[in-house]
Coordinates of N, CA and C in Angstrom, one line a residue:
M84 N 69.3 56.5 165.8 CA 71.0 57.1 165.1 C 71.2 57.1 163.7
D85 N 71.3 56.7 162.4 CA 71.3 57.1 161.0 C 72.9 56.7 161.1
N86 N 72.4 56.0 159.6 CA 74.3 54.9 159.7 C 74.7 55.4 159.4
F87 N 74.8 56.5 159.3 CA 76.1 57.8 159.4 C 77.0 58.1 160.4
S88 N 76.1 58.1 161.1 CA 76.6 59.0 162.3 C 76.7 56.9 163.2
S89 N 75.6 55.8 162.8 CA 76.1 55.1 163.3 C 77.5 54.1 162.9
R90 N 78.2 54.5 162.5 CA 79.5 53.9 161.5 C 81.7 54.5 162.6
N91 N 79.9 56.6 162.0 CA 81.6 56.7 162.4 C 81.6 56.0 164.0
L92 N 80.5 56.6 164.4 CA 80.3 55.4 166.8 C 81.6 54.2 166.7
H93 N 81.1 53.2 165.9 CA 81.5 52.1 165.9 C 83.3 52.3 164.8
Y94 N 83.7 52.4 164.6 CA 84.6 53.6 163.8 C 85.7 53.2 165.1
A95 N 84.7 54.1 165.5 CA 86.0 55.4 166.8 C 86.1 54.0 168.2
T96 N 85.2 53.6 168.6 CA 84.8 53.1 169.1 C 85.9 51.7 168.8
A97 N 85.5 51.1 167.8 CA 86.8 49.7 167.4 C 88.6 50.3 167.5
I98 N 88.7 51.9 167.1 CA 89.8 52.0 167.2 C 90.3 52.1 168.8
A99 N 89.7 52.4 169.9 CA 89.6 52.9 170.6 C 90.2 51.5 171.5
C100 N 89.9 50.7 171.3 CA 90.0 49.0 171.9 C 91.0 49.1 170.9
G101 N 91.8 48.7 169.9 CA 93.5 48.5 170.0 C 93.6 49.6 170.7
V102 N 93.8 50.7 170.6 CA 94.9 51.9 171.5 C 93.9 50.4 173.1
F103 N 93.1 51.3 173.2 CA 93.5 49.7 174.6 C 94.3 48.7 174.6
A104 N 94.5 48.3 173.8 CA 94.9 46.7 173.6 C 96.0 46.8 173.2
A105 N 97.0 47.7 173.1 CA 98.3 48.4 172.4 C 98.7 48.9 173.9
L106 N 97.9 49.7 174.8 CA 98.3 49.9 175.7 C 98.8 48.9 177.0
A107 N 97.7 48.3 177.0 CA 97.6 46.7 177.7 C 98.9 46.2 177.4
V108 N 99.4 45.6 175.5 CA 100.8 44.6 175.8 C 101.4 45.8 176.2
H109 N 102.4 47.2 175.4 CA 102.8 48.0 176.1 C 103.7 48.5 177.7
I110 N 102.2 48.2 178.4 CA 102.5 48.6 180.0 C 103.3 47.3 180.2
A111 N 102.6 45.8 179.8 CA 103.2 44.7 180.2 C 105.2 44.5 180.0
L112 N 104.7 45.0 179.1 CA 106.7 44.4 178.1 C 107.1 45.4 179.0
T113 N 106.6 46.3 179.3 CA 107.2 48.0 180.1 C 107.8 46.9 181.6
V114 N 106.4 46.4 182.3 CA 107.0 45.7 183.2 C 108.1 44.8 183.0
L115 N 108.0 44.6 182.3 CA 108.7 42.1 182.6 C 109.9 43.0 181.9
G116 N 110.1 44.4 181.1 CA 112.1 44.6 181.1 C 112.2 45.0 179.7
L117 N 110.9 43.9 178.9 CA 111.4 44.2 177.7 C 110.9 45.4 176.8
G118 N 110.9 46.9 177.3 CA 109.7 47.5 176.6 C 110.0 48.4 175.4
I119 N 109.5 48.7 174.2 CA 110.2 49.6 173.6 C 111.2 50.4 174.0
D120 N 111.4 50.6 174.5 CA 112.6 51.7 175.4 C 113.7 51.4 176.0
A121 N 114.0 50.5 176.2 CA 115.1 49.2 175.8 C 116.1 50.1 175.2
G122 N 116.1 50.3 173.9 CA 116.4 50.6 173.4 C 117.4 51.9 173.6
L123 N 116.8 53.4 174.3 CA 116.5 53.8 174.6 C 117.1 54.7 176.0
R124 N 117.8 53.6 176.4 CA 118.4 54.4 178.4 C 119.4 54.0 178.3
T125 N 120.2 53.4 177.2 CA 121.6 54.2 177.2 C 121.4 54.4 175.6
A126 N 123.6 55.4 175.4 CA 124.2 56.1 175.4 C 124.0 55.3 173.8
E127 N 124.2 53.6 173.9 CA 125.2 53.4 172.6 C 124.8 51.9 173.2
P128 N 123.0 51.5 171.9 CA 122.5 50.3 173.0 C 122.9 48.3 172.3
T129 N 122.7 48.0 173.3 CA 123.1 47.1 172.4 C 122.5 46.4 171.0
S130 N 122.4 44.9 170.6 CA 122.0 44.8 169.5 C 121.0 43.6 170.6
K131 N 121.3 43.2 171.5 CA 120.0 42.5 172.6 C 119.3 44.2 172.5
Q132 N 119.4 45.1 173.3 CA 118.7 45.8 173.5 C 117.7 46.2 172.0
Q133 N 118.3 46.8 171.4 CA 117.8 46.7 169.7 C 116.3 46.2 169.8
F134 N 117.3 44.0 169.7 CA 116.1 42.8 168.8 C 115.1 44.2 169.8
I135 N 114.9 43.2 171.4 CA 114.6 43.6 172.5 C 112.5 44.8 172.2
A136 N 113.8 46.4 172.1 CA 112.9 47.5 171.5 C 111.6 47.0 170.2
A137 N 112.5 46.8 169.3 CA 112.2 45.7 168.1 C 110.5 45.1 168.1
I138 N 111.0 44.3 169.3 CA 110.2 42.9 169.7 C 108.7 43.4 170.1
A139 N 108.9 44.7 171.0 CA 107.8 45.2 172.0 C 107.3 45.9 170.6
W140 N 108.1 46.6 170.4 CA 107.9 47.7 168.7 C 106.6 46.0 168.4
W141 N 106.7 45.0 167.5 CA 105.6 44.8 167.1 C 105.0 44.3 167.2
A142 N 105.4 43.9 168.6 CA 104.2 43.2 170.1 C 103.2 43.7 170.4
T143 N 103.2 45.7 170.2 CA 102.2 46.7 170.8 C 101.9 46.9 168.6
A144 N 101.6 46.8 168.3 CA 101.3 46.8 167.2 C 100.3 46.0 166.4
G145 N 100.8 44.3 166.1 CA 100.4 43.6 166.0 C 98.9 43.6 167.4
A146 N 98.8 43.7 169.0 CA 98.3 44.5 169.2 C 97.2 45.9 169.1
G147 N 97.3 46.8 168.8 CA 96.5 47.5 168.4 C 96.2 47.2 166.9
F148 N 96.7 46.2 165.7 CA 95.8 46.1 165.1 C 94.4 45.8 165.3
V149 N 95.1 44.0 165.7 CA 94.1 42.6 166.3 C 93.1 43.3 167.4
G150 N 92.9 44.4 167.7 CA 92.6 44.9 168.9 C 91.7 45.8 168.2
G151 N 91.5 46.3 167.1 CA 91.1 46.8 165.8 C 89.8 46.5 165.3
W152 N 90.8 45.9 164.6 CA 89.9 44.9 164.6 C 89.6 43.9 164.5
A153 N 89.0 43.2 165.8 CA 88.1 42.4 165.8 C 86.6 42.8 166.8
A154 N 87.2 44.4 167.0 CA 86.3 44.9 167.9 C 85.2 45.5 167.3
G155 N 86.3 45.1 165.7 CA 85.4 46.2 164.4 C 84.1 45.1 163.8
I156 N 85.2 43.3 163.6 CA 84.0 43.2 163.1 C 83.2 42.2 164.7
Y157 N 83.9 42.9 165.5 CA 82.2 42.7 167.2 C 81.5 43.4 166.7
L158 N 81.8 44.9 166.0 CA 80.8 45.7 165.5 C 79.5 45.6 164.4
I159 N 80.5 45.3 163.4 CA 79.7 44.6 163.2 C 78.2 43.5 162.8
A160 N 79.0 42.5 163.5 CA 78.6 42.2 163.8 C 77.5 41.9 165.1
A161 N 77.8 42.7 165.2 CA 76.0 43.3 167.1 C 75.0 44.5 165.6
A162 N 76.0 44.9 164.7 CA 74.9 46.3 164.6 C 73.6 45.1 162.9
R163 N 74.9 44.1 162.5 CA 73.9 42.8 161.5 C 72.8 42.2 162.8
G164 N 72.2 41.9 164.3 CA 71.4 41.9 165.3 C 72.8 40.2 165.2
Q165 N 72.9 39.8 164.0 CA 74.7 38.1 164.6 C 74.2 38.5 166.2
A166 N 73.1 37.6 167.1 CA 72.9 37.6 168.4 C 73.2 37.3 169.3
F167 N 74.0 35.6 167.9 CA 74.8 34.6 169.5 C 76.7 35.2 168.8
V168 N 76.8 35.9 167.5 CA 77.9 36.0 168.2 C 78.0 37.6 168.8
Y169 N 76.6 38.2 169.0 CA 77.0 39.4 170.6 C 77.0 39.1 171.0
R170 N 76.6 37.5 171.6 CA 76.2 37.6 173.3 C 78.1 37.4 173.7
L171 N 78.6 36.1 172.6 CA 79.7 35.4 172.9 C 80.9 36.6 173.5
A172 N 80.5 37.7 171.7 CA 81.3 38.7 172.1 C 81.7 39.4 172.9
R173 N 80.6 40.3 173.7 CA 80.6 40.6 174.9 C 81.1 40.3 176.1
G174 N 80.4 38.9 176.1 CA 80.9 38.4 177.0 C 82.4 37.8 177.2
F175 N 83.0 37.7 175.9 CA 84.9 38.3 175.8 C 85.3 39.3 175.9
L176 N 85.0 40.4 175.4 CA 85.7 41.8 175.3 C 85.4 42.5 176.9
I177 N 83.8 42.3 177.1 CA 84.4 42.7 178.9 C 85.3 41.6 180.4
A178 N 85.3 40.3 179.8 CA 86.6 39.7 180.4 C 87.9 40.1 180.2
I179 N 88.5 40.6 178.8 CA 89.7 40.7 178.6 C 89.5 42.4 179.4
V180 N 88.9 42.7 178.8 CA 89.2 44.6 179.8 C 89.8 44.6 181.6
V181 N 88.3 43.8 181.5 CA 88.6 43.2 183.2 C 89.8 42.8 183.2
V182 N 90.1 41.6 182.6 CA 91.4 40.9 182.9 C 92.6 41.8 182.5
V183 N 92.9 42.3 181.4 CA 93.9 43.2 181.8 C 93.7 44.3 182.1
A184 N 92.9 45.3 182.5 CA 93.0 46.3 182.8 C 93.2 46.0 184.8
T185 N 93.2 45.3 185.8 CA 93.9 44.6 186.4 C 95.1 44.5 185.8
V186 N 95.6 43.0 185.2 CA 96.7 43.1 185.7 C 98.2 44.2 185.1
A187 N 97.6 45.0 183.9 CA 98.3 46.7 183.7 C 98.1 46.8 185.0
G188 N 97.3 47.3 185.9 CA 97.2 48.5 187.3 C 97.9 47.5 188.3
V189 N 97.8 46.4 188.4 CA 99.1 45.6 189.5 C 99.7 45.3 188.2
L190 N 100.7 45.3 188.1 CA 102.2 45.7 187.5 C 102.3 47.3 187.2
S191 N 102.0 48.0 187.1 CA 102.3 49.4 186.9 C 102.7 50.2 188.4
K192 N 102.7 49.2 189.3 CA 103.5 49.8 190.3 C 105.0 49.7 190.4
T193 N 105.6 50.1 190.4 CA 106.9 49.7 189.8 C 107.6 50.7 190.7
G194 N 106.7 51.6 191.2 CA 107.5 52.5 192.0 C 108.3 53.5 191.3
A195 N 109.1 53.9 190.2 CA 109.9 54.2 189.2 C 109.1 56.0 189.2
A196 N 109.6 56.4 189.6 CA 109.5 58.5 188.8 C 109.2 58.4 187.6
G197 N 110.1 57.8 186.4 CA 109.3 57.5 184.8 C 110.9 58.8 185.1
G198 N 110.8 58.7 183.8 CA 111.5 60.6 182.8 C 111.0 60.3 181.2
A199 N 111.7 61.0 180.7 CA 111.6 61.1 179.8 C 111.8 60.1 178.6
V200 N 112.6 59.4 179.3 CA 112.7 58.2 178.2 C 110.7 57.5 178.4
D201 N 110.2 57.8 179.3 CA 108.8 57.0 179.4 C 108.0 57.5 178.5
V202 N 108.3 58.9 178.4 CA 107.0 59.7 178.1 C 107.4 59.2 176.5
I203 N 108.4 59.3 176.3 CA 109.2 59.2 175.0 C 108.2 57.9 174.7
A204 N 108.8 56.4 174.7 CA 108.2 55.1 175.1 C 106.4 55.0 175.1
S205 N 106.0 55.6 175.8 CA 104.7 56.0 175.5 C 103.8 56.6 174.9
L206 N 104.1 57.6 174.1 CA 103.7 58.6 173.7 C 104.2 57.8 172.1
T207 N 105.0 57.1 171.6 CA 105.2 56.6 170.9 C 104.0 55.3 170.5
A208 N 104.1 54.2 172.2 CA 103.2 53.3 171.7 C 101.5 53.9 171.0
L209 N 101.2 55.3 171.9 CA 99.6 54.9 172.1 C 100.1 56.0 170.3
G210 N 100.9 56.3 169.8 CA 101.3 56.7 167.9 C 100.8 55.8 168.0
L211 N 101.7 54.2 167.8 CA 102.1 53.8 166.9 C 100.4 52.4 166.6
G212 N 100.0 52.6 168.6 CA 98.0 51.9 169.0 C 97.2 52.6 167.7
F213 N 97.5 53.7 167.8 CA 96.7 54.5 166.6 C 96.2 54.2 165.9
V214 N 97.7 54.1 165.5 CA 97.4 54.0 164.0 C 97.2 52.1 163.1
C215 N 98.0 51.4 164.1 CA 97.4 50.3 164.1 C 95.9 49.9 163.5
A216 N 95.6 51.2 165.0 CA 93.9 49.8 165.4 C 93.1 50.4 164.0
F217 N 93.7 51.5 163.4 CA 92.7 52.4 163.3 C 92.6 51.7 161.3
C218 N 93.7 51.2 160.9 CA 94.2 50.3 159.8 C 93.1 48.5 160.5
G219 N 93.6 48.7 161.7 CA 92.5 46.9 161.8 C 91.4 47.4 161.4
A220 N 90.5 48.3 162.3 CA 89.1 49.3 162.1 C 89.1 48.5 160.9
R221 N 89.7 49.3 159.6 CA 89.7 49.8 158.5 C 89.3 48.3 157.7
L222 N 90.5 47.1 157.8 CA 90.3 46.3 156.9 C 89.3 45.4 158.1
A223 N 88.4 45.4 159.4 CA 87.7 44.9 159.4 C 86.5 45.1 158.5
Y224 N 85.7 46.7 158.6 CA 85.1 47.6 157.6 C 84.8 47.5 156.4
L225 N 86.3 47.2 155.5 CA 86.4 47.0 154.0 C 85.5 45.7 154.0
N226 N 86.0 44.3 154.9 CA 85.3 43.2 153.9 C 84.6 43.1 154.7
A227 N 83.3 43.6 156.0 CA 82.0 44.1 156.2 C 81.6 44.2 154.7
E228 N 82.3 45.2 153.5 CA 81.5 46.0 152.7 C 81.3 45.3 151.4
R229 N 82.8 43.9 151.3 CA 83.0 43.0 150.1 C 81.6 42.3 150.2
V230 N 80.9 41.8 152.2 CA 80.4 40.7 152.0 C 78.5 40.6 151.9

């Protein structure tokens, strides 16, 4: 595979990991009652509901950014042939994905039917995760180009 295709594949993979991290945080916070949708549940949200929604927004964005950045750093190390970093990060990422997917699956069994508010909050988390994961992956690759 040529260098251009490999780099694009690394970008896509890093972004996907960041989006996965953002969605996992969104699911966990929503199940705990601290989701982005806290301010959308009533016609006039209180300051506490707005604060909870803001914290959830930043936590989701942070998870997307860090997920995209960490996956980008991992893929750069793997592409450069740094065996120790590659083995360590591979095991860590596999463990994180398995644990987060299992916990999110268990926590998502709330029995609620969902509605327009849940769809809006979930699509917002997806878009926010994508943008922040892209920024994190881009930062990882910009830093790698300088080194």
